[in-house]
Short mmCIF file of C-alpha atoms in Angstrom, two decimals:
data_model
loop_
_atom_site.label_atom_id
_atom_site.label_comp_id
_atom_site.label_asym_id
_atom_site.label_seq_id
_atom_site.Cartn_x
_atom_site.Cartn_y
_atom_site.Cartn_z
CA MET V 24 18.20 -8.89 -12.50
CA SER V 25 19.72 -6.69 -9.81
CA ILE V 26 18.77 -3.38 -8.24
CA ASN V 27 21.22 -0.81 -6.93
CA LEU V 28 19.94 1.01 -3.84
CA GLY V 29 21.24 4.33 -2.57
CA PRO V 30 22.08 5.68 0.90
CA HIS V 31 18.50 6.63 1.81
CA THR V 32 17.56 2.95 1.96
CA THR V 33 16.51 1.74 5.41
CA ALA V 34 19.44 0.23 7.34
CA PRO V 35 20.29 -2.49 7.88
CA LEU V 36 17.64 -3.79 5.47
CA ALA V 37 14.14 -3.43 4.08
CA SER V 38 11.81 -6.30 3.24
CA VAL V 39 10.28 -6.27 -0.22
CA GLY V 40 7.93 -8.57 -2.08
CA VAL V 41 8.83 -9.72 -5.58
CA SER V 42 6.25 -10.97 -8.07
CA LEU V 43 6.75 -12.37 -11.56
CA ASP V 44 3.99 -12.01 -14.15
CA TYR V 45 1.37 -10.99 -11.57
CA GLY V 46 1.94 -14.11 -9.50
CA SER V 47 2.20 -14.29 -5.72
CA PHE V 48 4.79 -12.20 -3.89
CA THR V 49 7.93 -13.70 -2.37
CA THR V 50 9.75 -11.81 0.40
CA ILE V 51 13.42 -10.88 0.05
CA ASN V 52 15.55 -8.51 2.12
CA VAL V 53 17.48 -5.70 0.42
CA SER V 54 19.96 -3.08 1.62
CA GLN V 55 22.10 -0.25 0.30
CA GLY V 56 24.24 -1.31 -2.65
CA LEU V 57 23.75 -4.00 -5.27
CA ASN V 58 20.99 -6.53 -4.56
CA ASN V 59 20.45 -9.57 -6.73
CA ILE V 60 16.77 -10.16 -7.38
CA VAL V 61 17.34 -13.82 -8.07
CA GLY V 62 15.61 -15.76 -10.83
CA PRO V 63 12.19 -17.37 -10.67
CA THR V 64 13.44 -20.83 -9.73
CA ALA V 65 15.27 -19.62 -6.67
CA LEU V 66 12.24 -17.53 -5.72
CA ASN V 67 10.04 -20.59 -6.07
CA ILE V 68 8.03 -18.81 -8.77
CA GLU V 69 6.66 -20.58 -11.81
CA GLN V 70 7.76 -19.14 -15.14
CA THR V 71 6.17 -19.90 -18.49
CA GLU V 72 8.70 -21.65 -20.70
CA GLY V 73 9.52 -19.72 -23.84
CA LYS V 74 7.78 -16.57 -22.65
CA SER V 75 9.21 -13.55 -24.47
CA THR V 76 8.21 -10.86 -21.95
CA SER V 77 7.75 -10.86 -18.21
CA VAL V 78 6.57 -8.33 -15.63
CA VAL V 79 8.61 -8.10 -12.43
CA ARG V 80 6.89 -6.25 -9.58
CA LEU V 81 8.76 -5.03 -6.52
CA ASN V 82 6.84 -3.81 -3.49
CA VAL V 83 8.10 -2.60 -0.11
CA GLU V 84 6.21 -4.50 2.59
CA GLY V 85 6.89 -2.67 5.82
CA TRP V 86 4.71 -0.21 7.67
CA GLN V 87 8.00 1.07 9.08
CA ASN V 88 11.65 0.56 8.08
CA ASN V 89 10.36 0.61 4.55
CA ARG V 90 12.44 2.92 2.40
CA ILE V 91 14.30 1.83 -0.71
CA ASN V 92 16.31 4.43 -2.62
CA LEU V 93 16.28 2.94 -6.13
CA GLU V 94 19.18 4.27 -8.18
CA SER V 95 19.43 1.80 -11.06
CA VAL V 96 18.27 -1.54 -12.42
CA LEU V 97 20.77 -3.98 -13.90
CA LEU V 98 19.80 -6.75 -16.29
CA ASN V 99 21.94 -9.80 -17.07
CA SER V 100 24.35 -8.62 -14.40
CA VAL V 101 24.90 -11.97 -12.69
CA CYS V 102 24.04 -15.63 -12.78
CA MET V 103 23.37 -16.99 -9.32
CA HIS V 104 24.05 -20.34 -7.70
CA PHE V 105 21.17 -21.67 -5.68
CA PHE V 106 20.75 -24.82 -3.65
CA SER V 107 17.69 -26.98 -4.22
CA GLN V 108 16.58 -28.62 -0.97
CA SER V 109 14.39 -31.08 -2.85
CA ASN V 110 17.19 -32.80 -4.76
CA PHE V 111 20.25 -31.40 -2.92
CA GLU V 112 21.80 -29.97 -6.08
CA LEU V 113 23.71 -26.73 -6.61
CA THR V 114 22.78 -25.25 -9.98
CA TRP V 115 22.85 -21.98 -11.91
CA ASP V 116 19.90 -19.69 -12.38
CA CYS V 117 20.30 -17.19 -15.25
CA ILE V 118 18.12 -15.09 -17.53
CA GLU V 119 19.98 -14.17 -20.69
CA ASP V 120 19.49 -11.37 -23.22
CA ALA V 121 16.91 -9.50 -21.14
CA LYS V 122 15.91 -5.98 -22.16
CA LEU V 123 14.00 -3.40 -20.17
CA LEU V 124 10.72 -2.61 -21.93
CA PRO V 125 8.13 0.12 -21.29
CA TYR V 126 5.52 -1.03 -18.80
CA THR V 127 1.88 -1.14 -19.86
CA PRO V 128 -0.24 -0.44 -16.76
CA LEU V 129 -3.34 -2.42 -15.93
CA LYS V 130 -6.68 -0.82 -16.76
CA LEU V 131 -7.71 -0.40 -13.11
CA ALA V 132 -5.72 1.63 -10.58
CA PHE V 133 -6.82 1.82 -6.93
CA GLN V 134 -5.71 4.54 -4.53
CA PHE V 135 -6.17 3.59 -0.85
CA VAL V 136 -5.95 6.08 2.02
CA GLY V 137 -5.89 4.82 5.61
CA ASP V 138 -4.14 4.18 8.90
CA SER V 139 -2.86 1.08 10.72
CA LEU V 140 -6.01 -0.81 9.73
CA SER V 141 -4.85 -0.55 6.10
CA ALA V 142 -1.06 -0.55 6.49
CA GLY V 143 -0.52 -4.20 7.38
CA GLN V 144 0.87 -3.35 10.81
CA PHE V 145 2.33 -6.43 12.55
CA LEU V 146 1.46 -8.77 9.65
CA PRO V 147 4.37 -11.07 8.68
CA GLU V 148 4.44 -9.71 5.12
CA GLY V 149 3.28 -6.22 6.02
CA VAL V 150 1.06 -4.40 3.57
CA ASP V 151 1.28 -7.32 1.12
CA GLN V 152 -1.13 -9.17 3.43
CA ALA V 153 -3.36 -6.18 4.20
CA TRP V 154 -6.87 -5.89 2.80
CA PRO V 155 -6.15 -2.96 0.39
CA PHE V 156 -3.26 -4.81 -1.24
CA LEU V 157 -5.24 -8.03 -1.50
CA THR V 158 -8.21 -6.14 -2.95
CA GLY V 159 -6.02 -4.66 -5.66
CA GLU V 160 -4.63 -8.09 -6.47
CA ARG V 161 -8.11 -9.62 -6.54
CA PHE V 162 -9.35 -7.09 -9.08
CA ARG V 163 -6.08 -7.23 -11.05
CA ALA V 164 -5.49 -3.53 -10.53
CA GLU V 165 -2.56 -1.26 -9.92
CA HIS V 166 -2.74 -0.20 -6.29
CA ASN V 167 -1.14 2.45 -4.09
CA VAL V 168 -1.67 2.14 -0.34
CA ASN V 169 -1.01 5.41 1.47
CA ALA V 170 -1.51 4.37 5.08
CA GLN V 171 0.46 4.69 8.30
CA PRO V 172 -0.28 3.58 11.85
CA GLY V 173 -1.40 6.56 13.89
CA ALA V 174 -2.37 8.68 10.89
CA ALA V 175 -5.42 10.91 11.24
CA LEU V 176 -7.07 13.53 9.06
CA THR V 177 -6.64 16.33 11.58
CA THR V 178 -3.55 18.44 10.94
CA ASP V 179 -2.12 18.72 14.46
CA THR V 180 1.20 16.84 14.33
CA GLU V 181 0.68 15.74 17.91
CA GLN V 182 -2.49 13.96 16.80
CA THR V 183 -1.69 12.65 13.35
CA GLU V 184 1.47 10.86 14.52
CA ASP V 185 2.47 10.81 10.84
CA THR V 186 5.96 11.97 11.77
CA GLY V 187 8.03 9.91 9.33
CA TYR V 188 8.60 12.83 6.97
CA PHE V 189 8.52 15.52 9.65
CA TYR V 190 11.53 14.17 11.53
CA THR V 191 13.48 12.73 8.59
CA THR V 192 16.11 15.15 7.33
CA ASP V 193 16.43 13.68 3.83
CA HIS V 194 12.80 14.35 2.86
CA ASN V 195 11.64 17.76 1.69
CA PHE V 196 8.23 17.54 3.31
CA THR V 197 7.54 21.25 2.76
CA THR V 198 7.32 20.90 -1.03
CA PRO V 199 3.83 20.00 -2.29
CA TRP V 200 3.61 16.57 -3.85
CA ASP V 201 3.34 16.56 -7.65
CA PHE V 202 0.39 14.26 -8.19
CA GLN V 203 0.85 14.47 -11.96
CA ARG V 204 3.84 12.19 -11.52
CA ASP V 205 1.67 9.42 -10.09
CA GLN V 206 1.27 7.16 -13.09
CA PRO V 207 -1.07 5.63 -13.87
CA PRO V 208 -3.55 7.99 -12.20
CA PRO V 209 -6.10 6.21 -10.00
CA THR V 210 -9.37 5.06 -11.48
CA HIS V 211 -10.90 4.58 -8.00
CA VAL V 212 -10.19 6.07 -4.56
CA VAL V 213 -10.91 4.16 -1.33
CA ILE V 214 -10.74 5.83 2.11
CA HIS V 215 -10.85 4.06 5.48
CA ILE V 216 -9.81 6.47 8.20
CA GLY V 217 -10.96 8.03 11.46
CA ALA V 218 -9.80 5.68 14.23
CA ASN V 219 -6.96 7.95 15.32
CA ASP V 220 -9.07 11.10 15.12
CA ALA V 221 -11.50 9.41 17.49
CA ALA V 222 -8.66 8.29 19.76
CA GLN V 223 -7.54 11.93 20.02
CA ASN V 224 -11.08 13.04 20.90
CA VAL V 225 -11.66 15.02 17.73
CA SER V 226 -15.31 16.07 17.82
CA ASP V 227 -17.93 14.87 15.35
CA THR V 228 -18.30 18.38 13.96
CA GLU V 229 -14.58 18.87 13.38
CA PHE V 230 -14.15 15.42 11.88
CA VAL V 231 -16.99 15.97 9.39
CA GLN V 232 -15.53 19.33 8.37
CA VAL V 233 -11.97 18.02 7.98
CA TYR V 234 -13.13 14.94 6.04
CA THR V 235 -15.32 17.08 3.77
CA ASN V 236 -12.44 19.44 3.03
CA PHE V 237 -10.26 16.43 2.28
CA LEU V 238 -12.78 15.16 -0.28
CA ILE V 239 -12.93 18.60 -1.91
CA ARG V 240 -9.14 18.58 -2.28
CA LEU V 241 -9.26 15.08 -3.72
CA ARG V 242 -11.81 16.24 -6.27
CA ASN V 243 -9.38 18.87 -7.49
CA LEU V 244 -6.89 16.08 -8.13
CA TYR V 245 -9.30 13.43 -9.38
CA PRO V 246 -12.32 15.18 -10.97
CA HIS V 247 -14.24 12.12 -12.14
CA GLN V 248 -13.01 9.09 -10.20
CA PRO V 249 -15.43 7.27 -7.88
CA VAL V 250 -14.54 7.78 -4.21
CA PHE V 251 -15.56 5.09 -1.71
CA VAL V 252 -15.95 6.26 1.88
CA PHE V 253 -15.71 3.27 4.25
CA THR V 254 -17.43 3.39 7.61
CA PRO V 255 -15.40 1.92 10.51
CA TRP V 256 -15.72 -1.78 11.19
CA GLY V 257 -15.13 -0.85 14.82
CA TRP V 258 -13.50 -2.68 17.71
CA PRO V 259 -15.03 -6.14 18.31
CA SER V 260 -15.25 -7.59 21.83
CA ALA V 261 -15.47 -11.16 23.09
CA ASP V 262 -19.09 -10.64 24.17
CA GLY V 263 -20.09 -9.96 20.56
CA SER V 264 -20.43 -6.20 20.92
CA ILE V 265 -18.59 -3.82 18.60
CA SER V 266 -17.41 -0.41 19.77
CA GLN V 267 -17.96 2.22 17.08
CA TYR V 268 -16.80 5.78 16.51
CA TYR V 269 -18.28 8.67 14.53
CA GLN V 270 -21.55 6.83 14.14
CA GLY V 271 -23.69 8.48 11.47
CA GLN V 272 -20.98 11.01 10.61
CA TYR V 273 -19.71 9.23 7.50
CA GLN V 274 -23.26 9.26 6.16
CA ILE V 275 -23.39 13.02 6.73
CA ILE V 276 -20.09 13.47 4.89
CA VAL V 277 -21.33 11.59 1.83
CA GLU V 278 -24.71 13.35 1.88
CA GLN V 279 -22.97 16.72 1.90
CA ARG V 280 -20.99 15.78 -1.19
CA HIS V 281 -24.19 14.66 -2.92
CA LYS V 282 -25.86 17.98 -2.06
CA ALA V 283 -22.86 19.72 -3.61
CA GLY V 284 -23.52 17.79 -6.83
CA ASP V 285 -20.83 15.16 -6.43
CA GLU V 286 -22.65 11.89 -7.04
CA GLN V 287 -19.43 9.92 -7.45
CA VAL V 288 -18.84 9.66 -3.70
CA PHE V 289 -20.20 6.40 -2.31
CA LEU V 290 -20.74 5.22 1.25
CA VAL V 291 -19.57 1.68 2.00
CA ASN V 292 -21.25 0.43 5.18
CA THR V 293 -18.82 -2.07 6.72
CA THR V 294 -21.00 -2.91 9.73
CA GLY V 295 -20.51 -6.57 10.60
CA TRP V 296 -17.55 -7.10 8.29
CA VAL V 297 -15.18 -7.75 11.20
CA THR V 298 -16.29 -9.68 14.28
CA TRP V 299 -14.46 -11.06 17.32
CA GLU V 300 -13.89 -14.33 15.44
CA ASP V 301 -11.99 -12.40 12.77
CA VAL V 302 -9.54 -10.82 15.21
CA PHE V 303 -6.07 -12.35 15.29
CA PRO V 304 -5.52 -13.72 18.84
CA GLU V 305 -2.21 -11.89 19.33
#
C-alpha cells in the first residue's frame, strides 16, 4: 500500500502513525510524492494469517509540522525489500490482490477539544501518546483531537495563538467548516481548555460567558451528545501544592447549562489527577 501526497504536505516531512487492525501505532515519516506504507512485517506489526480483510489506520502525530495532503491511495503498487536484523536476511514483503473496501466505523466516536495539554506537545510520538488519543484507543472508539498549543476560547488572535490557519495562505480559514462532513459524527464530546485564557488574564466573567456560548454553539451541531467539561488539573509544584485557575467557574458553566434544560453536560472534576510525581522531569 502506498499513499500519494500533494504539495500542501509539510516539508521536508511529516511523522504519521500507522496501525493495522486496531493494533499499536508505528511511526513512519512521509513527504510530498509517493510514500510506501510498507507491509506489516517491516512495520513489526502482527498480522492474522489468512485474514480476508484488514483495517489500516493512518494518523498524523505532530502538534506542528503535521499536514498531509492526501491525493490518492495505491494498492498492490509495490513489493518492498526489507532487512531483518534478527536473522540478517533480505526478503520481500508483499500484499497481493488487495481491494479498497468501505470502512465501517466503530460504534463510539469521541470529539476532544483542547490546547497543549491535549495535543501531545513535546511527546516523542506527539498526539498518539497524549491522553485523548489513548482514551479513544482504550474505549475502542473513533477519536478526533482538535487541540493546539496556545489555543484559547477567547477570539482575540493575539490571545488564542491559534495562528496556523490565519497565516497559512493555502487554507481558506474564512469559510465556515462543514461539520456534516465529519463522519462518523461524535457520540461524545470532551473539552479540556482554559489554561491559555488564564495566561492572558481573561477574567472569570468573560471566560464563563465565552465558554457558555461555545457550548450553545456545540449544541446546535450535536443536539443530543453528552458533553464532558473537564476542570483543570492545574500546575503541580515540588512542594505538593497545585496552582489552579478559574476555580469554581467550570461548575458555574455546567450549572448554567442545566438551568437552561441541558442535562447532557457533565462536569468532570480532575482535582488530584496530576501531581508533581506525574510531571515529566524535562
